[in-house]
Structure formats: C-alpha cells, structure tokens
mmCIF file of C-alpha atoms in Angstrom:
data_model
loop_
_atom_site.group_PDB
_atom_site.id
_atom_site.type_symbol
_atom_site.label_atom_id
_atom_site.label_comp_id
_atom_site.label_asym_id
_atom_site.label_seq_id
_atom_site.Cartn_x
_atom_site.Cartn_y
_atom_site.Cartn_z
ATOM 1 C CA MET N 30 -104.980 -75.199 41.050
ATOM 2 C CA SER N 31 -104.377 -77.624 38.238
ATOM 3 C CA ASP N 32 -106.389 -75.341 35.736
ATOM 4 C CA GLU N 33 -103.917 -72.542 36.346
ATOM 5 C CA VAL N 34 -100.772 -74.460 35.730
ATOM 6 C CA LYS N 35 -99.411 -74.918 32.182
ATOM 7 C CA ILE N 36 -97.596 -78.275 31.905
ATOM 8 C CA ASN N 37 -94.771 -78.161 29.248
ATOM 9 C CA ARG N 38 -94.049 -82.049 28.946
ATOM 10 C CA GLY N 39 -90.501 -82.723 28.209
ATOM 11 C CA LEU N 40 -89.849 -79.023 29.253
ATOM 12 C CA VAL N 41 -90.593 -78.186 25.447
ATOM 13 C CA GLY N 42 -90.315 -74.487 24.958
ATOM 14 C CA VAL N 43 -89.076 -73.798 28.465
ATOM 15 C CA TYR N 44 -85.820 -71.558 28.935
ATOM 16 C CA PHE N 45 -84.302 -72.708 32.238
ATOM 17 C CA GLU N 46 -81.033 -70.688 32.060
ATOM 18 C CA ARG N 47 -78.856 -68.315 29.841
ATOM 19 C CA SER N 48 -75.896 -69.656 27.920
ATOM 20 C CA GLY N 49 -73.120 -68.089 25.816
ATOM 21 C CA VAL N 50 -71.966 -71.281 24.181
ATOM 22 C CA SER N 51 -74.098 -72.484 21.232
ATOM 23 C CA HIS N 52 -76.911 -70.657 19.318
ATOM 24 C CA ILE N 53 -79.506 -72.799 17.499
ATOM 25 C CA ASP N 54 -82.081 -71.257 15.172
ATOM 26 C CA GLY N 55 -84.297 -74.059 14.194
ATOM 27 C CA SER N 56 -86.498 -72.240 11.726
ATOM 28 C CA GLN N 57 -83.513 -71.068 9.763
ATOM 29 C CA GLY N 58 -81.340 -74.031 10.144
ATOM 30 C CA GLU N 59 -78.455 -72.325 11.734
ATOM 31 C CA LEU N 60 -76.028 -73.275 14.459
ATOM 32 C CA SER N 61 -73.008 -71.487 15.990
ATOM 33 C CA TYR N 62 -70.501 -72.008 18.740
ATOM 34 C CA ARG N 63 -69.459 -68.939 20.653
ATOM 35 C CA GLY N 64 -70.779 -66.703 17.716
ATOM 36 C CA TYR N 65 -68.892 -68.668 14.996
ATOM 37 C CA SER N 66 -70.956 -70.334 12.271
ATOM 38 C CA ILE N 67 -70.862 -74.173 12.323
ATOM 39 C CA HIS N 68 -70.042 -73.882 8.567
ATOM 40 C CA ASP N 69 -66.742 -71.909 9.273
ATOM 41 C CA LEU N 70 -65.706 -74.294 11.973
ATOM 42 C CA ALA N 71 -66.370 -77.280 10.056
ATOM 43 C CA THR N 72 -64.598 -76.044 6.987
ATOM 44 C CA HIS N 73 -61.625 -74.296 8.637
ATOM 45 C CA SER N 74 -60.993 -75.652 12.193
ATOM 46 C CA THR N 75 -59.880 -78.674 13.918
ATOM 47 C CA PHE N 76 -61.600 -80.516 16.695
ATOM 48 C CA GLU N 77 -58.766 -79.313 19.022
ATOM 49 C CA GLU N 78 -59.353 -75.777 18.026
ATOM 50 C CA VAL N 79 -63.189 -76.105 18.473
ATOM 51 C CA ALA N 80 -62.627 -77.743 21.875
ATOM 52 C CA TYR N 81 -60.549 -74.827 23.131
ATOM 53 C CA LEU N 82 -63.075 -72.377 21.657
ATOM 54 C CA LEU N 83 -65.996 -74.058 23.519
ATOM 55 C CA ILE N 84 -64.044 -74.331 26.822
ATOM 56 C CA HIS N 85 -62.286 -70.864 26.899
ATOM 57 C CA GLY N 86 -64.782 -68.870 24.795
ATOM 58 C CA GLU N 87 -62.511 -67.590 22.117
ATOM 59 C CA LEU N 88 -60.438 -69.048 19.310
ATOM 60 C CA PRO N 89 -56.819 -69.868 20.285
ATOM 61 C CA SER N 90 -53.715 -68.178 19.109
ATOM 62 C CA VAL N 91 -50.972 -70.432 17.546
ATOM 63 C CA ALA N 92 -49.213 -70.677 20.914
ATOM 64 C CA GLU N 93 -52.502 -71.362 22.860
ATOM 65 C CA LEU N 94 -53.573 -74.114 20.475
ATOM 66 C CA ALA N 95 -50.085 -75.731 20.640
ATOM 67 C CA ASP N 96 -50.276 -75.621 24.485
ATOM 68 C CA PHE N 97 -53.885 -77.005 24.526
ATOM 69 C CA ASP N 98 -52.756 -79.736 22.028
ATOM 70 C CA SER N 99 -49.806 -80.727 24.124
ATOM 71 C CA ARG N 100 -52.110 -80.956 27.199
ATOM 72 C CA LEU N 101 -54.464 -83.165 25.429
ATOM 73 C CA LYS N 102 -51.741 -85.553 24.221
ATOM 74 C CA ALA N 103 -50.103 -85.566 27.658
ATOM 75 C CA ALA N 104 -53.529 -87.007 28.970
ATOM 76 C CA ARG N 105 -53.475 -89.949 26.510
ATOM 77 C CA SER N 106 -53.117 -92.514 29.317
ATOM 78 C CA LEU N 107 -55.238 -94.791 31.515
ATOM 79 C CA PRO N 108 -54.443 -96.112 34.883
ATOM 80 C CA PRO N 109 -53.809 -100.004 34.828
ATOM 81 C CA ALA N 110 -56.819 -100.495 36.996
ATOM 82 C CA VAL N 111 -59.053 -98.979 34.406
ATOM 83 C CA LEU N 112 -57.809 -101.446 31.872
ATOM 84 C CA ASP N 113 -58.551 -104.250 34.383
ATOM 85 C CA ILE N 114 -62.138 -102.965 34.824
ATOM 86 C CA ILE N 115 -62.466 -103.005 31.095
ATOM 87 C CA ARG N 116 -61.213 -106.569 30.854
ATOM 88 C CA ALA N 117 -63.651 -107.625 33.664
ATOM 89 C CA THR N 118 -66.621 -105.897 31.838
ATOM 90 C CA LYS N 119 -65.521 -106.517 28.356
ATOM 91 C CA ASP N 120 -68.693 -108.473 27.375
ATOM 92 C CA GLY N 121 -70.910 -105.510 28.198
ATOM 93 C CA HIS N 122 -72.296 -102.967 25.963
ATOM 94 C CA PRO N 123 -69.540 -100.294 25.051
ATOM 95 C CA MET N 124 -71.590 -97.576 26.554
ATOM 96 C CA ASP N 125 -71.885 -99.519 29.842
ATOM 97 C CA VAL N 126 -68.126 -100.154 29.888
ATOM 98 C CA LEU N 127 -67.477 -96.523 29.012
ATOM 99 C CA ARG N 128 -69.600 -95.325 31.776
ATOM 100 C CA THR N 129 -68.135 -97.635 34.254
ATOM 101 C CA ALA N 130 -64.578 -96.772 33.283
ATOM 102 C CA VAL N 131 -65.185 -93.133 33.559
ATOM 103 C CA SER N 132 -66.745 -93.595 37.007
ATOM 104 C CA ALA N 133 -63.669 -95.623 38.008
ATOM 105 C CA LEU N 134 -61.389 -92.699 36.817
ATOM 106 C CA ALA N 135 -63.296 -90.544 39.311
ATOM 107 C CA ALA N 136 -62.169 -93.043 42.188
ATOM 108 C CA LEU N 137 -58.726 -93.476 40.972
ATOM 109 C CA GLU N 138 -57.702 -89.836 40.288
ATOM 110 C CA PRO N 139 -57.674 -87.684 43.397
ATOM 111 C CA GLY N 140 -57.978 -84.493 41.351
ATOM 112 C CA SER N 141 -61.343 -85.583 39.971
ATOM 113 C CA ARG N 142 -62.997 -84.592 43.396
ATOM 114 C CA ALA N 143 -62.353 -80.970 42.977
ATOM 115 C CA VAL N 144 -65.202 -78.661 42.126
ATOM 116 C CA SER N 145 -64.009 -75.417 40.672
ATOM 117 C CA GLU N 146 -63.753 -74.101 37.175
ATOM 118 C CA GLU N 147 -60.071 -74.571 37.080
ATOM 119 C CA ALA N 148 -60.524 -78.347 38.091
ATOM 120 C CA PHE N 149 -63.310 -78.662 35.403
ATOM 121 C CA VAL N 150 -60.871 -77.543 32.752
ATOM 122 C CA GLU N 151 -58.111 -79.582 33.822
ATOM 123 C CA ASN N 152 -60.239 -82.735 34.344
ATOM 124 C CA GLY N 153 -62.125 -81.951 31.245
ATOM 125 C CA ILE N 154 -58.833 -81.945 28.986
ATOM 126 C CA SER N 155 -58.044 -85.417 30.586
ATOM 127 C CA LEU N 156 -61.406 -86.832 30.001
ATOM 128 C CA THR N 157 -61.464 -85.533 26.324
ATOM 129 C CA SER N 158 -58.376 -87.627 25.722
ATOM 130 C CA GLN N 159 -59.192 -90.607 27.946
ATOM 131 C CA ILE N 160 -62.851 -91.387 26.702
ATOM 132 C CA PRO N 161 -61.685 -92.207 23.216
ATOM 133 C CA MET N 162 -58.881 -94.381 24.678
ATOM 134 C CA ILE N 163 -61.424 -96.249 26.739
ATOM 135 C CA VAL N 164 -63.615 -96.978 23.650
ATOM 136 C CA ALA N 165 -60.713 -98.152 21.621
ATOM 137 C CA ALA N 166 -59.176 -100.214 24.546
ATOM 138 C CA HIS N 167 -62.558 -101.995 25.087
ATOM 139 C CA GLU N 168 -62.822 -102.723 21.367
ATOM 140 C CA ALA N 169 -59.325 -104.225 21.360
ATOM 141 C CA ILE N 170 -59.866 -106.309 24.609
ATOM 142 C CA ARG N 171 -63.196 -107.805 23.716
ATOM 143 C CA ASN N 172 -61.583 -108.987 20.506
ATOM 144 C CA GLY N 173 -58.623 -110.616 22.233
ATOM 145 C CA ARG N 174 -56.113 -107.971 21.273
ATOM 146 C CA ASP N 175 -54.010 -105.647 23.358
ATOM 147 C CA PRO N 176 -54.830 -101.927 23.331
ATOM 148 C CA VAL N 177 -53.107 -99.868 20.838
ATOM 149 C CA THR N 178 -50.661 -97.379 22.284
ATOM 150 C CA PRO N 179 -51.545 -93.798 21.359
ATOM 151 C CA ASP N 180 -49.392 -92.091 18.691
ATOM 152 C CA ASN N 181 -48.695 -88.341 19.885
ATOM 153 C CA THR N 182 -47.560 -87.380 16.370
ATOM 154 C CA LEU N 183 -51.264 -87.773 15.340
ATOM 155 C CA SER N 184 -54.227 -85.523 15.847
ATOM 156 C CA HIS N 185 -57.103 -86.271 18.346
ATOM 157 C CA ALA N 186 -59.170 -87.726 15.484
ATOM 158 C CA ALA N 187 -56.463 -89.452 13.518
ATOM 159 C CA ASN N 188 -55.134 -90.969 16.854
ATOM 160 C CA TRP N 189 -58.633 -92.255 17.593
ATOM 161 C CA LEU N 190 -58.771 -94.152 14.270
ATOM 162 C CA TRP N 191 -55.188 -95.334 14.888
ATOM 163 C CA MET N 192 -56.174 -96.735 18.389
ATOM 164 C CA LEU N 193 -59.420 -98.213 17.206
ATOM 165 C CA LYS N 194 -58.193 -99.922 13.924
ATOM 166 C CA GLY N 195 -54.418 -100.232 14.406
ATOM 167 C CA GLU N 196 -53.679 -98.612 11.235
ATOM 168 C CA LYS N 197 -52.866 -95.040 10.369
ATOM 169 C CA PRO N 198 -55.947 -93.299 8.573
ATOM 170 C CA SER N 199 -55.568 -91.461 5.308
ATOM 171 C CA THR N 200 -55.683 -87.652 5.443
ATOM 172 C CA ASP N 201 -59.129 -87.620 4.117
ATOM 173 C CA ALA N 202 -60.437 -90.323 6.672
ATOM 174 C CA ALA N 203 -58.764 -88.330 9.468
ATOM 175 C CA ARG N 204 -60.275 -85.099 8.379
ATOM 176 C CA LEU N 205 -63.783 -86.619 8.068
ATOM 177 C CA ALA N 206 -63.449 -87.989 11.641
ATOM 178 C CA ASP N 207 -62.324 -84.539 12.766
ATOM 179 C CA VAL N 208 -65.286 -82.896 11.168
ATOM 180 C CA ASP N 209 -67.753 -85.477 12.721
ATOM 181 C CA PHE N 210 -66.437 -84.667 16.158
ATOM 182 C CA ILE N 211 -66.735 -80.942 15.467
ATOM 183 C CA LEU N 212 -70.296 -81.184 14.345
ATOM 184 C CA HIS N 213 -71.195 -83.179 17.484
ATOM 185 C CA ALA N 214 -69.221 -81.169 20.083
ATOM 186 C CA GLU N 215 -71.922 -78.971 21.330
ATOM 187 C CA HIS N 216 -75.842 -78.697 20.744
ATOM 188 C CA GLY N 217 -77.298 -76.551 23.524
ATOM 189 C CA SER N 218 -79.510 -77.966 26.168
ATOM 190 C CA ASN N 219 -79.731 -81.553 24.703
ATOM 191 C CA ALA N 220 -80.905 -84.249 26.991
ATOM 192 C CA SER N 221 -77.290 -85.298 28.179
ATOM 193 C CA SER N 222 -76.071 -81.768 28.577
ATOM 194 C CA PHE N 223 -79.026 -80.936 30.579
ATOM 195 C CA ALA N 224 -78.559 -84.046 32.705
ATOM 196 C CA ALA N 225 -74.905 -83.073 33.335
ATOM 197 C CA ARG N 226 -76.159 -79.579 34.450
ATOM 198 C CA VAL N 227 -78.634 -81.222 36.764
ATOM 199 C CA THR N 228 -75.779 -83.153 38.280
ATOM 200 C CA ILE N 229 -73.469 -80.141 38.644
ATOM 201 C CA GLY N 230 -76.567 -78.196 40.257
ATOM 202 C CA THR N 231 -76.077 -80.573 43.245
ATOM 203 C CA GLU N 232 -72.369 -79.362 43.543
ATOM 204 C CA ALA N 233 -71.076 -82.644 42.274
ATOM 205 C CA ASN N 234 -67.759 -82.983 40.401
ATOM 206 C CA LEU N 235 -67.151 -83.116 36.696
ATOM 207 C CA HIS N 236 -66.552 -86.889 36.420
ATOM 208 C CA GLY N 237 -69.832 -87.362 38.140
ATOM 209 C CA ALA N 238 -71.629 -85.099 35.565
ATOM 210 C CA ILE N 239 -69.948 -86.878 32.683
ATOM 211 C CA VAL N 240 -71.100 -90.210 33.936
ATOM 212 C CA THR N 241 -74.677 -88.802 34.054
ATOM 213 C CA ALA N 242 -74.303 -87.504 30.627
ATOM 214 C CA LEU N 243 -73.086 -90.841 29.412
ATOM 215 C CA SER N 244 -75.983 -92.592 30.956
ATOM 216 C CA THR N 245 -78.443 -90.213 29.312
ATOM 217 C CA LEU N 246 -76.761 -90.265 25.839
ATOM 218 C CA ALA N 247 -76.966 -94.280 26.089
ATOM 219 C CA GLY N 248 -80.919 -94.000 25.642
ATOM 220 C CA PRO N 249 -81.648 -94.792 21.892
ATOM 221 C CA ALA N 250 -84.007 -91.655 21.785
ATOM 222 C CA HIS N 251 -80.927 -89.381 22.234
ATOM 223 C CA GLY N 252 -77.885 -91.249 20.924
ATOM 224 C CA GLY N 253 -79.330 -93.988 18.755
ATOM 225 C CA ALA N 254 -80.023 -92.300 15.316
ATOM 226 C CA ALA N 255 -76.738 -93.182 13.572
ATOM 227 C CA GLU N 256 -77.030 -96.691 14.354
ATOM 228 C CA ASP N 257 -80.773 -96.794 13.234
ATOM 229 C CA VAL N 258 -79.786 -95.173 9.866
ATOM 230 C CA MET N 259 -77.191 -97.822 9.249
ATOM 231 C CA LYS N 260 -79.818 -100.541 9.850
ATOM 232 C CA MET N 261 -82.153 -98.728 7.430
ATOM 233 C CA VAL N 262 -79.619 -98.564 4.663
ATOM 234 C CA GLN N 263 -78.699 -102.266 5.117
ATOM 235 C CA GLU N 264 -82.551 -103.035 4.972
ATOM 236 C CA ILE N 265 -82.928 -101.042 1.763
ATOM 237 C CA GLY N 266 -80.028 -102.710 0.193
ATOM 238 C CA SER N 267 -79.880 -100.824 -3.061
ATOM 239 C CA PRO N 268 -80.657 -97.274 -4.386
ATOM 240 C CA GLU N 269 -83.407 -98.619 -6.611
ATOM 241 C CA LYS N 270 -85.393 -99.932 -3.561
ATOM 242 C CA ALA N 271 -85.279 -96.618 -1.628
ATOM 243 C CA ALA N 272 -88.443 -95.117 -3.046
ATOM 244 C CA ASP N 273 -90.570 -98.166 -2.258
ATOM 245 C CA TYR N 274 -89.160 -98.291 1.167
ATOM 246 C CA VAL N 275 -90.005 -94.664 1.987
ATOM 247 C CA LYS N 276 -93.431 -95.049 0.442
ATOM 248 C CA ALA N 277 -94.151 -98.000 2.538
ATOM 249 C CA LYS N 278 -92.895 -96.270 5.790
ATOM 250 C CA ARG N 279 -94.997 -93.156 5.061
ATOM 251 C CA LYS N 280 -98.164 -95.356 4.396
ATOM 252 C CA ALA N 281 -97.554 -97.147 7.702
ATOM 253 C CA ARG N 282 -97.085 -93.683 9.420
ATOM 254 C CA GLU N 283 -93.641 -94.730 10.624
ATOM 255 C CA PRO N 284 -90.687 -92.421 10.739
ATOM 256 C CA VAL N 285 -87.844 -92.632 8.363
ATOM 257 C CA THR N 286 -84.688 -92.630 10.302
ATOM 258 C CA GLY N 287 -82.365 -89.726 9.883
ATOM 259 C CA PHE N 288 -85.050 -87.217 8.979
ATOM 260 C CA GLY N 289 -86.532 -84.523 11.313
ATOM 261 C CA HIS N 290 -85.173 -83.111 14.449
ATOM 262 C CA ARG N 291 -86.464 -81.982 17.729
ATOM 263 C CA VAL N 292 -85.139 -78.342 17.010
ATOM 264 C CA TYR N 293 -84.592 -77.954 13.396
ATOM 265 C CA ARG N 294 -87.453 -77.321 10.986
ATOM 266 C CA THR N 295 -85.077 -77.185 7.889
ATOM 267 C CA GLU N 296 -82.051 -79.226 7.026
ATOM 268 C CA ASP N 297 -79.730 -79.774 10.028
ATOM 269 C CA PRO N 298 -76.971 -77.414 9.123
ATOM 270 C CA ARG N 299 -74.388 -80.002 10.174
ATOM 271 C CA ALA N 300 -75.429 -82.550 7.539
ATOM 272 C CA ARG N 301 -74.009 -80.938 4.612
ATOM 273 C CA HIS N 302 -70.482 -81.363 5.932
ATOM 274 C CA MET N 303 -70.849 -85.088 6.293
ATOM 275 C CA ARG N 304 -72.423 -85.592 2.757
ATOM 276 C CA GLU N 305 -69.415 -84.983 0.550
ATOM 277 C CA GLY N 306 -67.184 -86.674 3.015
ATOM 278 C CA VAL N 307 -69.261 -89.906 2.927
ATOM 279 C CA ARG N 308 -69.122 -89.830 -0.874
ATOM 280 C CA LYS N 309 -65.199 -89.507 -0.876
ATOM 281 C CA LEU N 310 -64.811 -92.032 1.857
ATOM 282 C CA GLY N 311 -67.102 -94.631 0.171
ATOM 283 C CA GLU N 312 -64.993 -94.310 -2.947
ATOM 284 C CA GLU N 313 -61.818 -94.633 -1.045
ATOM 285 C CA MET N 314 -63.089 -97.713 0.792
ATOM 286 C CA GLY N 315 -64.458 -99.346 -2.421
ATOM 287 C CA ALA N 316 -68.079 -99.101 -1.337
ATOM 288 C CA PRO N 317 -69.780 -96.144 -3.128
ATOM 289 C CA GLU N 318 -73.133 -97.957 -2.914
ATOM 290 C CA TRP N 319 -73.782 -96.931 0.693
ATOM 291 C CA TYR N 320 -73.760 -93.137 -0.387
ATOM 292 C CA ALA N 321 -75.918 -93.915 -3.246
ATOM 293 C CA ILE N 322 -78.492 -95.470 -1.177
ATOM 294 C CA LEU N 323 -78.530 -92.456 1.215
ATOM 295 C CA GLN N 324 -78.940 -90.032 -1.693
ATOM 296 C CA ALA N 325 -81.756 -92.154 -3.053
ATOM 297 C CA VAL N 326 -83.499 -91.915 0.316
ATOM 298 C CA VAL N 327 -83.138 -88.102 0.344
ATOM 299 C CA ALA N 328 -84.613 -87.896 -3.085
ATOM 300 C CA ALA N 329 -87.636 -90.092 -1.968
ATOM 301 C CA MET N 330 -88.135 -87.930 1.089
ATOM 302 C CA GLN N 331 -87.928 -84.549 -0.824
ATOM 303 C CA PRO N 332 -91.770 -84.226 -0.969
ATOM 304 C CA TYR N 333 -91.968 -84.255 2.784
ATOM 305 C CA ALA N 334 -89.457 -81.585 3.453
ATOM 306 C CA ARG N 335 -92.039 -78.877 3.711
ATOM 307 C CA HIS N 336 -93.290 -80.730 6.796
ATOM 308 C CA GLY N 337 -89.987 -80.288 8.522
ATOM 309 C CA LEU N 338 -88.615 -83.868 7.664
ATOM 310 C CA ASN N 339 -85.278 -82.826 6.577
ATOM 311 C CA VAL N 340 -81.927 -84.634 6.892
ATOM 312 C CA ASN N 341 -80.169 -84.441 10.262
ATOM 313 C CA VAL N 342 -76.532 -84.982 11.050
ATOM 314 C CA ASP N 343 -76.847 -88.556 11.998
ATOM 315 C CA PHE N 344 -78.112 -89.552 8.620
ATOM 316 C CA TYR N 345 -74.580 -89.694 7.415
ATOM 317 C CA SER N 346 -72.605 -90.386 10.421
ATOM 318 C CA GLY N 347 -73.588 -94.141 10.656
ATOM 319 C CA VAL N 348 -72.332 -94.872 7.134
ATOM 320 C CA ILE N 349 -69.047 -93.225 7.883
ATOM 321 C CA TYR N 350 -68.515 -95.691 10.816
ATOM 322 C CA GLN N 351 -69.767 -98.550 8.590
ATOM 323 C CA LEU N 352 -67.113 -97.768 5.935
ATOM 324 C CA HIS N 353 -64.423 -98.002 8.636
ATOM 325 C CA GLY N 354 -65.659 -101.417 9.615
ATOM 326 C CA ILE N 355 -66.729 -99.995 12.998
ATOM 327 C CA PRO N 356 -69.249 -102.156 14.987
ATOM 328 C CA MET N 357 -72.785 -100.625 15.364
ATOM 329 C CA ASP N 358 -72.599 -100.642 19.201
ATOM 330 C CA LEU N 359 -69.844 -98.187 19.138
ATOM 331 C CA TYR N 360 -71.687 -95.524 17.169
ATOM 332 C CA VAL N 361 -73.020 -93.912 20.365
ATOM 333 C CA PRO N 362 -69.719 -94.032 22.146
ATOM 334 C CA ILE N 363 -68.337 -92.206 19.094
ATOM 335 C CA PHE N 364 -70.981 -89.594 19.595
ATOM 336 C CA ALA N 365 -69.712 -89.287 23.235
ATOM 337 C CA ILE N 366 -66.165 -88.730 22.051
ATOM 338 C CA GLY N 367 -67.149 -85.716 20.117
ATOM 339 C CA ARG N 368 -69.569 -84.357 22.767
ATOM 340 C CA VAL N 369 -67.151 -84.189 25.665
ATOM 341 C CA PRO N 370 -66.280 -80.628 25.049
ATOM 342 C CA GLY N 371 -69.647 -79.558 25.067
ATOM 343 C CA TRP N 372 -70.467 -81.314 28.177
ATOM 344 C CA ILE N 373 -67.507 -79.731 29.737
ATOM 345 C CA VAL N 374 -68.464 -76.188 28.953
ATOM 346 C CA GLN N 375 -72.060 -76.750 29.936
ATOM 347 C CA CYS N 376 -70.811 -77.967 33.323
ATOM 348 C CA ILE N 377 -68.497 -74.912 33.652
ATOM 349 C CA GLU N 378 -71.451 -72.450 32.781
ATOM 350 C CA GLN N 379 -73.586 -74.296 35.414
ATOM 351 C CA LEU N 380 -70.974 -73.932 38.099
ATOM 352 C CA ARG N 381 -70.463 -70.171 37.514
ATOM 353 C CA ARG N 382 -74.001 -69.249 38.591
ATOM 354 C CA ASN N 383 -74.952 -72.531 40.294
ATOM 355 C CA ILE N 384 -78.445 -73.244 41.506
ATOM 356 C CA LEU N 385 -80.128 -76.547 42.234
ATOM 357 C CA ILE N 386 -82.297 -77.530 39.330
ATOM 358 C CA ARG N 387 -85.474 -78.678 40.838
ATOM 359 C CA PRO N 388 -88.599 -78.338 38.698
ATOM 360 C CA LEU N 389 -92.108 -79.094 39.943
ATOM 361 C CA THR N 390 -94.419 -81.961 39.042
ATOM 362 C CA LEU N 391 -98.213 -81.278 39.264
ATOM 363 C CA TYR N 392 -99.678 -83.886 41.477
ATOM 364 C CA ASP N 393 -102.725 -85.716 39.895
ATOM 365 C CA GLY N 394 -102.918 -88.804 42.282
ATOM 366 C CA PRO N 395 -105.578 -89.836 44.630
ATOM 367 C CA ASP N 396 -107.394 -87.458 46.949
ATOM 368 C CA PRO N 397 -106.352 -87.562 50.723
ATOM 369 C CA ARG N 398 -107.494 -90.961 52.166
ATOM 370 C CA ALA N 399 -107.377 -92.672 55.461
ATOM 371 C CA TYR N 400 -104.561 -95.151 56.187
ATOM 372 C CA VAL N 401 -105.664 -98.849 56.613
ATOM 373 C CA PRO N 402 -103.577 -101.036 58.806
ATOM 374 C CA ILE N 403 -102.238 -104.083 56.849
ATOM 375 C CA GLY N 404 -104.246 -106.634 58.945
ATOM 376 C CA LYS N 405 -107.544 -104.897 57.789
ATOM 377 C CA ARG N 406 -106.792 -104.565 54.005
#
C-alpha cells in the first residue's frame, strides 16, 4: 500500500479547492486580486477599496465605497470587557493578547455565533476595524497609557497610526501604511488562510476561524519575516558591511532573511511598492541609513537571484515599522491587520461549498502487536 501512495509533505503542489480570489504566478512573479493586478491596486486603490473588492468580488462605486467606509468606521469600538482582558494580559506577547481578545469578542457579541455569508460579511467588517484597535490599545495599556480614541475623519491606515502613536501621520506615512495593508491583504492558500478554511469546514463561526488564523500566523515560519529582517539590518549596522554579511551567510549555508519565497521564483511583485516608500519615509524620519543598508544587501544578493533568491515583501516592511518606532513584537500583529479581509473572503468561499477538510496520513508505525497488561510490562 505505502508504495502506491505519493506523500506531498506540507501539501506542496496539492490543489484542495478552487478559488476566485487571488491568483499567484510564482514563475512570472505576478499577483492579482479578483483579476486586478497588485500593481494597479497598490498604485491607485486604498485599503478600504481593496477590502471591499476582496469581500464582494467587484470594485465599489463611489456610493458603495462610502457606505462600506462608514460601516468600518462605525465598528471602531471595543466592549469595555475586552479592554479589561487586555489589561489583565498586558504582559503577554501582542499576538497572544490579540488572539485572546478576538476570542473574547466571540463570547461578548451575540452576532458572532451566526454562520452564514451575510453574518461573515457583517462580522468581518467589525473585526477589520476592531483588530487594529486591539493592537493599539494593548500597546498603550502595556506602556501605562490610556488607549487612544479612534478618529473617524481618518482612513483605516491613518487611524491605525493615530491610535498606535497618538499623533496624526503625514500624508506619505499614512499612504505607505495603506499600501502595506493592501499588499498583505490576501495571498491564496497560505498557512493562516488554510487554517481558517479548516475551521470553517467544521461549520464553526468566523470569529473562531480568525482565532485559528491568528494562532497560525503567530508562528515565526509564517509571520516572522519582517521582524527577522529588521534584526538582520541592525546586525549589519552600515551599508559597507552588507557584502561581508551576505558572504558569511552564504558560506555557512544559512538563509539571508527577506530573500526567497515558498511560491515566487522571481522578485515578489509586492516588494517594489514598498521600496520607494521606505526611502521616502527614511528621509522624512531622518534615518536614511536603513534604506541604504537594505539596498546594499540587495546588491550583495544579486548573484543568487538566478537561484530564486529574490526580495520578498517582508524585506521592506520591518524597516517601515522601525522608522515609526514600532516595537518588533508588533510586526506580526500588523501583518494580521492587513490580512483580515483575505481571511474573511477565504472563509466565505469555504462556506459557499463547505466540506469538512480531512486529509489522510499514511500510517508507518508498529505492526499489529499483542497488548500486555501493565503488571507484566
């Protein structure tokens, strides 16, 4: 039997379902949401517009976007009990606090229990607004400050920076955060999205699936790249040291963080939209050296591009967060903020043609053997 079974460890190369959300061409380095190139969306759209596109399948009209935006802003609130839970867990890792708070929302908001496409859209809009609030509130509380009240005159990305830092971001800084969220919004059957689908496959509710997704994203093999890149940049210290750093890593057969991707064999198509933003933000914040170090690493890695070791989106994300003075343990929660619309639509797709996801494992344990009572072992 075992000789006839092909094992695809990690489900590599296995298609488990059809999806009309995002298309990834790893060999050509292309990504689209609902048929629209990521380059067009990152250049011309806002996060709110992209979230609408992902959830509803089409770009919104002016009126539809205004209504969607008003619903997002109306959801910028947290039950007092959730703030109490954040205070009780304030010394935990931000991903643990975020997961716990979302789980609490499931218990505190009766509408969270509904399992239908309409409920997933409604609850998804709420979670899209509440998740950044949780992250910002935790950052304030663990530093002895009161949470910042959201500002409904600001966009989703600008309001996030306002709640996190207590100061209004510049137009360029808000736009870069907006693009960052757009680029992270959806990426096919990645680990956290697949985990969310597995949860919905059991006919669980959306909050339960988002808790599953958050738990999966928290693992460093999925969500930790941006933090690792920033640690690398700090270790290198100056552009002049980048070449020697890369040479030492390659000689030791160790990976250079921020290069290579499970899917893409060319440069991650999302990376280019972060590059110029990092340069401009570095100049705005008076710290252009971070961008210089990144570009020196890119130059040192150029000979290895033919082996598929190209820049990925997380190569630039960490430096953006560093320039804002954001602690490294918030990098993965920021990833989660952007990915919420993708999780929502993956759950909606799963629900439409739901089936319990139950793959097989090929048994390779002991042959049948006699049971020995405990007194004779």
